[in-house]
Amino acid sequence: MGRQHNSFLFLFLVFTILLYNTTKAQDLRTYIIQLHPNEMDTSFYKTKLHWHLSFLEKATVLEEEEESHSARLLYSYDTAIEGFAARLNEHEAMALKSLPGVISVQMDRRYELHTTYSHKFLGLNFSPTGVWVRSKFGHGAIIGVLDTGIWPESPSFDDSGMPPVPKHWRGICQEGEGFIFSNCNRKIIGARFYSKGHRVNYPDSRDTTIPLLEYVSPRDAHGHGTHTSSTAAGSAVPGASVLGLGLGTARGVAPGAHIAVYKVCWFDGCYSSDILAGIDDAINDGVNVLSLSLGGFPTPLFEDSIAIGSFRAVERGVAVICAAGNNGPAAMSVANEAPWITTVGASTMDRRFPAIVRLGNGEMLYGESMYPGNKFSKQAEKRLDLVYESGGNQGAEYCLKGSLSRTSVQGKMVVCDRGINGRSEKGEAVREAGGAAMVLANAEINHDEDSVDVHVLPSTVIGYEEGVQLKKYINSSARPIARFIYGGTKVGRSRAPAVALFSARGPSATIPSVLKPDMIAPGVNIIAAWPVSLGPTGLQEDQRRSNFTVLSGTSMACPHVSGVAALVRSVHPEWSPAAVRSAMMTTADVADHLGKPIMDEKNKTSVFAMGAGQVNPNRSIDPGLVYDIRPEDYITHLCILGYNQVQICTITHRNTSCSGILRRNKKFNLNYPSITVNLQNLSRPVPVMVQRVLTNVGTPNSTYTVQVKSPKGVAVKVVPEKLTFLKLNDRKSFRVWFEMRKQEANDGVVDGFLVWKHSSIGRYRVRSPIAVTWTM
Ligand SMILES: *[C@@H]1O[C@H](CO)[C@@H](O)[C@H](O)[C@H]1NC(C)=O
Ligand SMILES: *[C@@H]1O[C@H](CO)[C@@H](O)[C@H](O)[C@H]1NC(C)=O
Ligand SMILES: *[C@@H]1O[C@H](CO)[C@@H](O)[C@H](O)[C@H]1NC(C)=O
Ligand SMILES: *[C@@H]1O[C@H](CO)[C@@H](O)[C@H](O)[C@H]1NC(C)=O
Ligand SMILES: *[C@@H]1O[C@H](CO)[C@@H](O)[C@H](O)[C@H]1NC(C)=O
Ligand SMILES: *[C@@H]1O[C@H](CO)[C@@H](O)[C@H](O)[C@H]1NC(C)=O
Ligand SMILES: *[C@@H]1O[C@H](CO)[C@@H](O)[C@H](O)[C@H]1NC(C)=O
């Protein structure tokens, strides 16, 4: 989700709870029932729907007003999972659980939604040797976007010059409120919406007290889905800007790819029953890439609908790309960490929007702003009295709505602390109270993170240290004053990419054996398409209109990688999702634009912050070698991790006997493009061996040699050190031994890498990050 909008959505949630009437239906909750795939008696049940209803007939008792069991059924799933979603009371859920053929009964879960320039920053250009020309801009690939829907009139979804709809496409254009068949075109080739799971939780979602209009259709009332879809595959729009700032040509990463819209997120977030229905259709419709900028907290895989639905998608050759979440920089905050998912963290770009605060005493505090006055108006740089309302009304330091007293802020520059309410909302609160300008001061946890917003009044966001300095000045001055000095849009001055402060970090809490996130992509201050029904802040009060706005979050990073996956797929339609991910990971950049290692906010490098590094589209279509993974390999890996038969069946829908699998695969390793090993803290260290298999997708007759950067205190040995591939698709394996020599006294992780280098072709450098952890 764009980070601004989390609190925005929660605000509406509060309204609804107060209005919710208690009815008999309150005892019913939504459950997702998973069935054993092989147990449907096809001589008895004509369709899956009949089979699914038979379970409800056995386990549910109809209330008087209910006409049939099918009234309880929300979704009968076909592909993403085996089973259905239904409204049940607790007793019925228990009864269902004990019926033969049922493998799990889980309550519906709520998930949250976690550019004019970013394509250039990723090195995408019109060079005849570049990835755009070579992939024909992602020609023919279909990206399915599970999100808040789409605003089809946005110029980013103009289909001029788009190829015809691919022959294999089986999707539909579902009509609904404010959305008609002709809203689909050769850019938006499909659109569907799923509201049943959401609606049963909020039956009165059409209530007039809910200030936001929800379209019961694929039309986007929030903007998030419009933004992410255009980032992945938006058409070129010359002269795009946010009210004059960031002017340039807006373009998605794969402007030649088609978009299929699956609206699963509504004002109260995204329910897993709706998400699964969306994934279900997307697989059957024939998407090549699924993009999910949503998620929750780390969840065991067998309880995580996104992990479960995406296993089936990956099995059918669909690459699933997910946002890592915005709960960084805390360790173990990464979500969507299933090994078959590509998990994406967020990075910064070198585009800045400087807006310095010059204090009355001459001190200058660096800040950033996307206030349009930034470019045009001298009025916006006027000297103003400065006020910080701490100790005033409750919440006034955060500029909560209605907390500021008009007499003390009227006509002044108001300091607001970050936190509690949305950033844009603070600006609106200051404007409503008569304030003339706002300085948004980061909290300590925000450091100097500078996600900008298109505030409704002149404003700037300053770092934590700057905030402390500012408040000291206010305290010590009889009449504190300040003015803004705007610097427009500046490109190329600062070090980038760097990992965004909020980007969720590994190691994975549920699957620590796999390094997550997999990679990073731009996710800070991303400009992309926006509904003209909303102001650029997304606030209802914001009367300004723009076809573009700026958002930050791993939600914005994810569609960049979805676009790259589409480019890779259109060049290599036969590659598996694992091969596509391997290509993106092993060619990712680990150096920033100054050639220095990519850093996090503490000026450190960390594999658990950036995974394999920043995705590099041009290199990813020609990686030389890939680490491929078959769906069965994921199952073997789950066996090794100790998942039991029921859990594995819940995740994969396969009847697995782990004991047999483990007997046959004594030395099995998941062929992941990164390497994670855990060394025991033993007095006599035992070497740990890891095995990998490389497949040649570069040129025949290729020889590669390995180069290793050992993690500190760990000895690494690779055997063999040279691999020769005679033909294309030749497979060669190698082993790596890790042995602890000296335990480094740091936070329990040391990192390194290994890279396979082609003997003569310089572009073939196949790099894997290595993370070594140890248990005490
Ligand atoms: C893209 O990569 C190819 C090698 O695969 C290289 O020859 C070319 O110069 C690169 N082009 C751009 C525009 O970076
Ligand atoms: C400002 O002064 C008040 C009262 O003297 C004090 O409590 C507060 O800590 C000071 N704030 C800063 C930022 O110096
Ligand atoms: C948005 O784009 C449309 C189509 O290009 C254009 O007609 C309209 O004027 C634009 N709206 C704004 C607010 O820029
Ligand atoms: C990181 O480095 C930059 C530039 O060298 C410096 O301005 C900044 O204060 C450093 N940040 C931290 C947290 O050390
Ligand atoms: C699952 O496998 C077990 C043992 O391999 C077998 O006994 C059982 O019948 C199988 N169940 C189904 C539904 O295939
Ligand atoms: C683990 O490592 C620490 C630090 O090197 C050492 O002091 C301790 O004795 C080790 N514990 C065991 C069980 O080997
Ligand atoms: C690979 O090398 C062998 C021996 O050097 C040669 O006979 C063969 O034609 C080469 N294959 C290709 C595809 O270049």
PDB file of C-alpha atoms in Angstrom, residues 305-425:
ATOM      1  CA  SER A 305      -3.996 -17.248   1.243  1.00  0.00           C
ATOM      2  CA  ILE A 306      -1.585 -15.301  -0.924  1.00  0.00           C
ATOM      3  CA  ALA A 307       1.050 -18.023  -0.480  1.00  0.00           C
ATOM      4  CA  ILE A 308      -1.506 -20.768  -1.141  1.00  0.00           C
ATOM      5  CA  GLY A 309      -3.137 -19.195  -4.203  1.00  0.00           C
ATOM      6  CA  SER A 310       0.197 -18.230  -5.683  1.00  0.00           C
ATOM      7  CA  PHE A 311       1.554 -21.792  -5.432  1.00  0.00           C
ATOM      8  CA  ARG A 312      -1.094 -22.922  -7.925  1.00  0.00           C
ATOM      9  CA  ALA A 313      -0.363 -19.866 -10.081  1.00  0.00           C
ATOM     10  CA  VAL A 314       3.364 -20.638 -10.152  1.00  0.00           C
ATOM     11  CA  GLU A 315       2.595 -24.292 -10.930  1.00  0.00           C
ATOM     12  CA  ARG A 316       0.749 -23.044 -14.023  1.00  0.00           C
ATOM     13  CA  GLY A 317       3.671 -20.868 -15.094  1.00  0.00           C
ATOM     14  CA  VAL A 318       2.463 -17.518 -13.752  1.00  0.00           C
ATOM     15  CA  ALA A 319       5.198 -15.411 -12.108  1.00  0.00           C
ATOM     16  CA  VAL A 320       3.859 -13.949  -8.842  1.00  0.00           C
ATOM     17  CA  ILE A 321       5.438 -10.663  -7.708  1.00  0.00           C
ATOM     18  CA  CYS A 322       4.570  -9.261  -4.253  1.00  0.00           C
ATOM     19  CA  ALA A 323       5.458  -6.246  -2.130  1.00  0.00           C
ATOM     20  CA  ALA A 324       7.645  -7.013   0.909  1.00  0.00           C
ATOM     21  CA  GLY A 325       5.640  -4.661   3.152  1.00  0.00           C
ATOM     22  CA  ASN A 326       6.355  -1.306   4.807  1.00  0.00           C
ATOM     23  CA  ASN A 327       7.219  -2.434   8.319  1.00  0.00           C
ATOM     24  CA  GLY A 328      10.952  -1.788   8.079  1.00  0.00           C
ATOM     25  CA  PRO A 329      13.538  -1.196   9.254  1.00  0.00           C
ATOM     26  CA  ALA A 330      12.658  -3.764  11.939  1.00  0.00           C
ATOM     27  CA  ALA A 331      14.276  -7.150  11.323  1.00  0.00           C
ATOM     28  CA  MET A 332      11.965 -10.051  10.382  1.00  0.00           C
ATOM     29  CA  SER A 333       9.288  -7.711   9.105  1.00  0.00           C
ATOM     30  CA  VAL A 334       9.245  -9.043   5.527  1.00  0.00           C
ATOM     31  CA  ALA A 335       5.858 -10.443   4.392  1.00  0.00           C
ATOM     32  CA  ASN A 336       4.874 -12.459   1.296  1.00  0.00           C
ATOM     33  CA  GLU A 337       7.939 -14.624   1.826  1.00  0.00           C
ATOM     34  CA  ALA A 338       6.868 -17.936   0.238  1.00  0.00           C
ATOM     35  CA  PRO A 339       9.812 -19.329  -1.771  1.00  0.00           C
ATOM     36  CA  TRP A 340       7.715 -19.417  -4.983  1.00  0.00           C
ATOM     37  CA  ILE A 341       6.883 -15.695  -4.692  1.00  0.00           C
ATOM     38  CA  THR A 342       9.202 -12.915  -5.846  1.00  0.00           C
ATOM     39  CA  THR A 343       9.369 -10.539  -2.883  1.00  0.00           C
ATOM     40  CA  VAL A 344      10.238  -6.900  -3.566  1.00  0.00           C
ATOM     41  CA  GLY A 345      11.604  -4.218  -1.228  1.00  0.00           C
ATOM     42  CA  ALA A 346      11.705  -0.486  -1.957  1.00  0.00           C
ATOM     43  CA  SER A 347      14.623   1.780  -2.842  1.00  0.00           C
ATOM     44  CA  THR A 348      15.159   5.484  -3.320  1.00  0.00           C
ATOM     45  CA  MET A 349      15.982   7.335  -6.528  1.00  0.00           C
ATOM     46  CA  ASP A 350      18.267  10.289  -7.121  1.00  0.00           C
ATOM     47  CA  ARG A 351      15.423  12.676  -7.857  1.00  0.00           C
ATOM     48  CA  ARG A 352      14.814  15.254  -5.152  1.00  0.00           C
ATOM     49  CA  PHE A 353      12.388  18.074  -4.525  1.00  0.00           C
ATOM     50  CA  PRO A 354      14.356  20.372  -2.176  1.00  0.00           C
ATOM     51  CA  ALA A 355      12.425  22.761   0.052  1.00  0.00           C
ATOM     52  CA  ILE A 356      14.748  24.240   2.671  1.00  0.00           C
ATOM     53  CA  VAL A 357      13.508  25.918   5.855  1.00  0.00           C
ATOM     54  CA  ARG A 358      15.493  29.075   6.540  1.00  0.00           C
ATOM     55  CA  LEU A 359      15.094  30.085  10.167  1.00  0.00           C
ATOM     56  CA  GLY A 360      15.141  33.642  11.472  1.00  0.00           C
ATOM     57  CA  ASN A 361      18.607  33.037  12.921  1.00  0.00           C
ATOM     58  CA  GLY A 362      19.982  32.154   9.485  1.00  0.00           C
ATOM     59  CA  GLU A 363      20.122  28.395  10.004  1.00  0.00           C
ATOM     60  CA  MET A 364      19.069  26.270   7.029  1.00  0.00           C
ATOM     61  CA  LEU A 365      17.243  22.978   7.496  1.00  0.00           C
ATOM     62  CA  TYR A 366      17.086  20.642   4.514  1.00  0.00           C
ATOM     63  CA  GLY A 367      13.632  19.397   3.581  1.00  0.00           C
ATOM     64  CA  GLU A 368      11.692  18.164   0.562  1.00  0.00           C
ATOM     65  CA  SER A 369       8.343  19.107  -0.855  1.00  0.00           C
ATOM     66  CA  MET A 370       6.051  18.464  -3.752  1.00  0.00           C
ATOM     67  CA  TYR A 371       3.945  21.511  -3.143  1.00  0.00           C
ATOM     68  CA  PRO A 372       3.331  22.922  -6.591  1.00  0.00           C
ATOM     69  CA  GLY A 373       4.338  26.382  -5.358  1.00  0.00           C
ATOM     70  CA  ASN A 374       7.757  24.789  -5.308  1.00  0.00           C
ATOM     71  CA  LYS A 375       8.043  25.869  -8.907  1.00  0.00           C
ATOM     72  CA  PHE A 376       5.848  28.856  -9.499  1.00  0.00           C
ATOM     73  CA  SER A 377       4.983  31.062  -6.598  1.00  0.00           C
ATOM     74  CA  LYS A 378       7.174  33.492  -4.686  1.00  0.00           C
ATOM     75  CA  GLN A 379       4.226  33.840  -2.312  1.00  0.00           C
ATOM     76  CA  ALA A 380       5.004  30.325  -1.100  1.00  0.00           C
ATOM     77  CA  GLU A 381       8.473  31.488   0.014  1.00  0.00           C
ATOM     78  CA  LYS A 382       7.142  34.305   2.195  1.00  0.00           C
ATOM     79  CA  ARG A 383       8.568  34.853   5.688  1.00  0.00           C
ATOM     80  CA  LEU A 384       6.120  33.592   8.272  1.00  0.00           C
ATOM     81  CA  ASP A 385       5.768  33.295  12.028  1.00  0.00           C
ATOM     82  CA  LEU A 386       6.601  29.799  13.160  1.00  0.00           C
ATOM     83  CA  VAL A 387       4.524  27.841  15.668  1.00  0.00           C
ATOM     84  CA  TYR A 388       4.685  24.389  17.245  1.00  0.00           C
ATOM     85  CA  GLU A 389       1.523  23.567  19.167  1.00  0.00           C
ATOM     86  CA  SER A 390       2.956  20.993  21.584  1.00  0.00           C
ATOM     87  CA  GLY A 391       1.331  21.260  24.981  1.00  0.00           C
ATOM     88  CA  GLY A 392      -1.781  22.750  23.392  1.00  0.00           C
ATOM     89  CA  ASN A 393      -4.860  20.688  22.587  1.00  0.00           C
ATOM     90  CA  GLN A 394      -4.478  16.938  22.578  1.00  0.00           C
ATOM     91  CA  GLY A 395      -2.848  15.790  19.373  1.00  0.00           C
ATOM     92  CA  ALA A 396      -1.987  19.330  18.268  1.00  0.00           C
ATOM     93  CA  GLU A 397       1.701  18.426  17.899  1.00  0.00           C
ATOM     94  CA  TYR A 398       0.587  15.796  15.340  1.00  0.00           C
ATOM     95  CA  CYS A 399      -1.859  18.264  13.746  1.00  0.00           C
ATOM     96  CA  LEU A 400      -4.805  15.920  14.143  1.00  0.00           C
ATOM     97  CA  LYS A 401      -7.986  17.217  12.575  1.00  0.00           C
ATOM     98  CA  GLY A 402      -9.619  19.879  14.738  1.00  0.00           C
ATOM     99  CA  SER A 403      -6.756  19.933  17.282  1.00  0.00           C
ATOM    100  CA  LEU A 404      -5.167  23.215  16.208  1.00  0.00           C
ATOM    101  CA  SER A 405      -6.430  26.465  17.646  1.00  0.00           C
ATOM    102  CA  ARG A 406      -7.169  29.037  15.002  1.00  0.00           C
ATOM    103  CA  THR A 407      -5.959  31.951  17.146  1.00  0.00           C
ATOM    104  CA  SER A 408      -2.486  30.539  17.505  1.00  0.00           C
ATOM    105  CA  VAL A 409      -1.905  29.127  13.988  1.00  0.00           C
ATOM    106  CA  GLN A 410      -3.737  31.628  11.771  1.00  0.00           C
ATOM    107  CA  GLY A 411      -1.434  32.821   8.990  1.00  0.00           C
ATOM    108  CA  LYS A 412       1.565  30.984  10.432  1.00  0.00           C
ATOM    109  CA  MET A 413       3.967  28.224   9.474  1.00  0.00           C
ATOM    110  CA  VAL A 414       2.931  25.273  11.654  1.00  0.00           C
ATOM    111  CA  VAL A 415       5.242  22.461  12.769  1.00  0.00           C
ATOM    112  CA  CYS A 416       3.583  19.021  12.770  1.00  0.00           C
ATOM    113  CA  ASP A 417       5.152  15.818  14.117  1.00  0.00           C
ATOM    114  CA  ARG A 418       4.963  12.777  11.904  1.00  0.00           C
ATOM    115  CA  GLY A 419       2.873   9.821  13.103  1.00  0.00           C
ATOM    116  CA  ILE A 420      -0.695   8.826  14.058  1.00  0.00           C
ATOM    117  CA  ASN A 421      -2.587  10.436  11.166  1.00  0.00           C
ATOM    118  CA  GLY A 422      -1.728  10.537   7.457  1.00  0.00           C
ATOM    119  CA  ARG A 423       0.840  13.036   6.250  1.00  0.00           C
ATOM    120  CA  SER A 424      -1.543  14.737   3.822  1.00  0.00           C
ATOM    121  CA  GLU A 425      -4.226  14.871   6.488  1.00  0.00           C
TER     122      GLU A 425
END
